[in-house]
Amino acid sequence: MRSEALYRFQLARAGRRAALQTSNISPSEYQRRRLANMLAMLDGREAGATIRELAFTLVYPNSRLLRGAEWKASGEKRHVLRLLKSALNLRGGGYRAFPGFDRSI
């Protein structure tokens, strides 16, 4: 991604236009929403939000609140934990595995 961005910057500096945006630098709409949601989850955790609060404010805002044993055994909880684990992995350097990421820059 960085090499693509650098290439586009150099073209812009030279007054030339880049070709249409390539897929390796532009995530899909689903990926953008998922990444934005994961960033919001990281922010929420930094602010002290619980997993359940994240689940029913960010991931499942239109669902009814699950309580007790129902929440403990729910697929919603497992899904939110997987998203949070992915977000923590990205924050810890996992973003370098994105397609198009050039480690040399």
PDB file of C-alpha atoms in Angstrom:
ATOM      1  CA  MET A   1       0.000   0.000   0.000  1.00  0.00           C
ATOM      2  CA  ARG A   2       2.756   2.408   0.875  1.00  0.00           C
ATOM      3  CA  SER A   3       4.519   1.866  -2.441  1.00  0.00           C
ATOM      4  CA  GLU A   4       1.253   2.473  -4.301  1.00  0.00           C
ATOM      5  CA  ALA A   5       0.654   5.636  -2.274  1.00  0.00           C
ATOM      6  CA  LEU A   6       4.218   6.826  -2.897  1.00  0.00           C
ATOM      7  CA  TYR A   7       3.826   6.162  -6.620  1.00  0.00           C
ATOM      8  CA  ARG A   8       0.587   8.171  -6.706  1.00  0.00           C
ATOM      9  CA  PHE A   9       2.203  10.995  -4.727  1.00  0.00           C
ATOM     10  CA  GLN A  10       5.115  11.166  -7.168  1.00  0.00           C
ATOM     11  CA  LEU A  11       2.714  11.261 -10.119  1.00  0.00           C
ATOM     12  CA  ALA A  12       0.727  14.056  -8.485  1.00  0.00           C
ATOM     13  CA  ARG A  13       3.898  16.034  -7.777  1.00  0.00           C
ATOM     14  CA  ALA A  14       4.885  15.710 -11.421  1.00  0.00           C
ATOM     15  CA  GLY A  15       1.425  16.930 -12.454  1.00  0.00           C
ATOM     16  CA  ARG A  16       0.398  13.598 -13.948  1.00  0.00           C
ATOM     17  CA  ARG A  17      -2.722  11.638 -13.170  1.00  0.00           C
ATOM     18  CA  ALA A  18      -2.582   8.065 -11.913  1.00  0.00           C
ATOM     19  CA  ALA A  19      -4.610   5.317 -13.518  1.00  0.00           C
ATOM     20  CA  LEU A  20      -7.838   4.237 -11.881  1.00  0.00           C
ATOM     21  CA  GLN A  21      -7.449   3.173  -8.303  1.00  0.00           C
ATOM     22  CA  THR A  22      -6.213  -0.386  -8.058  1.00  0.00           C
ATOM     23  CA  SER A  23      -7.850  -3.014  -5.900  1.00  0.00           C
ATOM     24  CA  ASN A  24      -4.728  -3.622  -3.825  1.00  0.00           C
ATOM     25  CA  ILE A  25      -4.943  -0.141  -2.299  1.00  0.00           C
ATOM     26  CA  SER A  26      -8.706   0.219  -2.147  1.00  0.00           C
ATOM     27  CA  PRO A  27     -10.616  -2.102   0.199  1.00  0.00           C
ATOM     28  CA  SER A  28     -14.160  -3.128  -0.659  1.00  0.00           C
ATOM     29  CA  GLU A  29     -17.141  -1.436   0.996  1.00  0.00           C
ATOM     30  CA  TYR A  30     -17.524  -4.435   3.335  1.00  0.00           C
ATOM     31  CA  GLN A  31     -13.835  -4.301   4.284  1.00  0.00           C
ATOM     32  CA  ARG A  32     -14.028  -0.548   4.952  1.00  0.00           C
ATOM     33  CA  ARG A  33     -17.038  -1.000   7.252  1.00  0.00           C
ATOM     34  CA  ARG A  34     -15.372  -3.926   9.035  1.00  0.00           C
ATOM     35  CA  LEU A  35     -12.116  -2.004   9.545  1.00  0.00           C
ATOM     36  CA  ALA A  36     -13.990   1.086  10.773  1.00  0.00           C
ATOM     37  CA  ASN A  37     -15.955  -1.101  13.173  1.00  0.00           C
ATOM     38  CA  MET A  38     -12.766  -2.709  14.470  1.00  0.00           C
ATOM     39  CA  LEU A  39     -11.190   0.722  15.033  1.00  0.00           C
ATOM     40  CA  ALA A  40     -14.292   1.809  16.935  1.00  0.00           C
ATOM     41  CA  MET A  41     -14.041  -1.365  19.023  1.00  0.00           C
ATOM     42  CA  LEU A  42     -10.419  -0.588  19.910  1.00  0.00           C
ATOM     43  CA  ASP A  43     -11.415   2.952  20.885  1.00  0.00           C
ATOM     44  CA  GLY A  44     -14.282   1.594  22.965  1.00  0.00           C
ATOM     45  CA  ARG A  45     -12.035  -0.841  24.801  1.00  0.00           C
ATOM     46  CA  GLU A  46      -9.515   1.952  25.488  1.00  0.00           C
ATOM     47  CA  ALA A  47     -12.403   3.952  26.977  1.00  0.00           C
ATOM     48  CA  GLY A  48     -13.350   1.022  29.220  1.00  0.00           C
ATOM     49  CA  ALA A  49     -16.313  -0.479  27.367  1.00  0.00           C
ATOM     50  CA  THR A  50     -17.153  -4.118  28.029  1.00  0.00           C
ATOM     51  CA  ILE A  51     -17.400  -6.748  25.301  1.00  0.00           C
ATOM     52  CA  ARG A  52     -21.190  -6.778  25.740  1.00  0.00           C
ATOM     53  CA  GLU A  53     -21.379  -2.983  25.380  1.00  0.00           C
ATOM     54  CA  LEU A  54     -19.306  -3.159  22.198  1.00  0.00           C
ATOM     55  CA  ALA A  55     -21.513  -5.928  20.861  1.00  0.00           C
ATOM     56  CA  PHE A  56     -24.811  -4.128  21.293  1.00  0.00           C
ATOM     57  CA  THR A  57     -23.680  -0.606  20.453  1.00  0.00           C
ATOM     58  CA  LEU A  58     -21.343  -1.227  17.504  1.00  0.00           C
ATOM     59  CA  VAL A  59     -21.830  -4.688  16.042  1.00  0.00           C
ATOM     60  CA  TYR A  60     -25.481  -5.516  16.812  1.00  0.00           C
ATOM     61  CA  PRO A  61     -27.123  -2.135  17.489  1.00  0.00           C
ATOM     62  CA  ASN A  62     -30.598  -3.311  16.421  1.00  0.00           C
ATOM     63  CA  SER A  63     -30.591  -6.549  18.420  1.00  0.00           C
ATOM     64  CA  ARG A  64     -32.067  -7.100  21.833  1.00  0.00           C
ATOM     65  CA  LEU A  65     -29.635  -7.134  24.735  1.00  0.00           C
ATOM     66  CA  LEU A  66     -28.694 -10.666  25.822  1.00  0.00           C
ATOM     67  CA  ARG A  67     -28.252 -11.316  29.522  1.00  0.00           C
ATOM     68  CA  GLY A  68     -26.513 -13.878  31.706  1.00  0.00           C
ATOM     69  CA  ALA A  69     -26.120 -17.409  30.383  1.00  0.00           C
ATOM     70  CA  GLU A  70     -27.766 -16.437  27.106  1.00  0.00           C
ATOM     71  CA  TRP A  71     -24.955 -13.916  26.440  1.00  0.00           C
ATOM     72  CA  LYS A  72     -22.225 -16.259  27.676  1.00  0.00           C
ATOM     73  CA  ALA A  73     -23.140 -18.979  25.171  1.00  0.00           C
ATOM     74  CA  SER A  74     -24.082 -16.691  22.280  1.00  0.00           C
ATOM     75  CA  GLY A  75     -22.657 -16.576  18.800  1.00  0.00           C
ATOM     76  CA  GLU A  76     -22.791 -12.788  19.087  1.00  0.00           C
ATOM     77  CA  LYS A  77     -20.230 -12.846  21.895  1.00  0.00           C
ATOM     78  CA  ARG A  78     -17.933 -15.175  19.941  1.00  0.00           C
ATOM     79  CA  HIS A  79     -18.229 -12.976  16.838  1.00  0.00           C
ATOM     80  CA  VAL A  80     -17.363  -9.804  18.765  1.00  0.00           C
ATOM     81  CA  LEU A  81     -14.393 -11.522  20.420  1.00  0.00           C
ATOM     82  CA  ARG A  82     -13.105 -12.628  16.993  1.00  0.00           C
ATOM     83  CA  LEU A  83     -13.464  -9.069  15.651  1.00  0.00           C
ATOM     84  CA  LEU A  84     -11.669  -7.644  18.671  1.00  0.00           C
ATOM     85  CA  LYS A  85      -8.876 -10.209  18.323  1.00  0.00           C
ATOM     86  CA  SER A  86      -8.484  -9.224  14.648  1.00  0.00           C
ATOM     87  CA  ALA A  87      -8.422  -5.540  15.600  1.00  0.00           C
ATOM     88  CA  LEU A  88      -5.747  -6.119  18.225  1.00  0.00           C
ATOM     89  CA  ASN A  89      -3.727  -8.132  15.721  1.00  0.00           C
ATOM     90  CA  LEU A  90      -3.913  -5.310  13.156  1.00  0.00           C
ATOM     91  CA  ARG A  91      -2.912  -2.748  15.767  1.00  0.00           C
ATOM     92  CA  GLY A  92       0.049  -4.924  16.706  1.00  0.00           C
ATOM     93  CA  GLY A  93       1.439  -4.896  13.176  1.00  0.00           C
ATOM     94  CA  GLY A  94      -0.851  -7.296  11.342  1.00  0.00           C
ATOM     95  CA  TYR A  95      -1.759  -4.530   8.887  1.00  0.00           C
ATOM     96  CA  ARG A  96       1.568  -5.279   7.212  1.00  0.00           C
ATOM     97  CA  ALA A  97      -0.002  -8.438   5.766  1.00  0.00           C
ATOM     98  CA  PHE A  98      -2.481  -6.396   3.696  1.00  0.00           C
ATOM     99  CA  PRO A  99      -2.179  -6.986  -0.043  1.00  0.00           C
ATOM    100  CA  GLY A 100       0.026  -4.385  -1.660  1.00  0.00           C
ATOM    101  CA  PHE A 101       1.873  -3.491   1.539  1.00  0.00           C
ATOM    102  CA  ASP A 102       5.519  -2.925   0.719  1.00  0.00           C
ATOM    103  CA  ARG A 103       7.781  -3.538   3.712  1.00  0.00           C
ATOM    104  CA  SER A 104      10.744  -1.832   2.059  1.00  0.00           C
ATOM    105  CA  ILE A 105       9.269   1.661   2.428  1.00  0.00           C
TER     106      ILE A 105
END
